[in-house]
Phi, psi and omega in degrees: 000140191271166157279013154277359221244287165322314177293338150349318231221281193322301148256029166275333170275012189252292155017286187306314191287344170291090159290153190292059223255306211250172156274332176305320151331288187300327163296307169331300197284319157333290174287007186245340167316295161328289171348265192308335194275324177293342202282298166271028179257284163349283175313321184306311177282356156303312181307310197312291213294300171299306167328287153339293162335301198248350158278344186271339144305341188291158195277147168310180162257154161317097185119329149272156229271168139297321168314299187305259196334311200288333158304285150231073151300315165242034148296327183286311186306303186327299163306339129320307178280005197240340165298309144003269173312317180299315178307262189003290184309328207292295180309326173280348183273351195255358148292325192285326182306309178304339190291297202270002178256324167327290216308302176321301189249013178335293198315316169255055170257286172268148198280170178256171189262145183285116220252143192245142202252170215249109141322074197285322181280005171273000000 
């Protein structure tokens, strides 16, 4: 097991444990979201890189080119990179949330201040 796999594991299982109790909760999960989604967005494109890498070696088919191979090598690799990008997206909507529940719910996320009232008579 790689140690992206673990972290992985890891915080999906920090994930699992969160209950919506809080506002605090919700952030926690937003941002552990984020996390994991950056996590695996990485590997993808590690993955990409490497595939690409090792399908661009392969030997041509007859009648074809080493150019023709290197091509698609990175058509295929591409659908890796375009899983990639979706993780990215995964993570900024999961940011957002937290964004749009502040905007919903202020009033009871934070608490409010308390206006200190001025003694006209002293």
């Amino acid at each position: 097991m790689s140690a992206e796999s673990r972290y992985a594991q890891q915080i999906i299982a920090e994930l699992e444990g969160i209950e919506f109790e809080t506002g605090s909760d919700i952030r926690k999960y937003t941002e552990r979201v984020r996390r994991l989604s950056r996590a695996l967005a990485m590997e993808l494109e590690y993955s990409a890189q490497e595939l690409e890498a090792a399908l661009k070696d392969l030997p041509p088919a007859d009648g074809e080119s080493h150019m023709a191979v290197r091509r698609k090598a990175r058509s295929i690799a591409r659908h890796l990179r375009r899983s990639a990008e979706a993780q990215r997206t995964v993570g900024i909507e999961a940011v957002r949330t937290w964004g749009s529940m502040l905007k919903h719910f202020e009033h009871l996320i934070k608490p409010q201040k308390r206006r200190k009232t001025i003694d006209l008579e002293s």
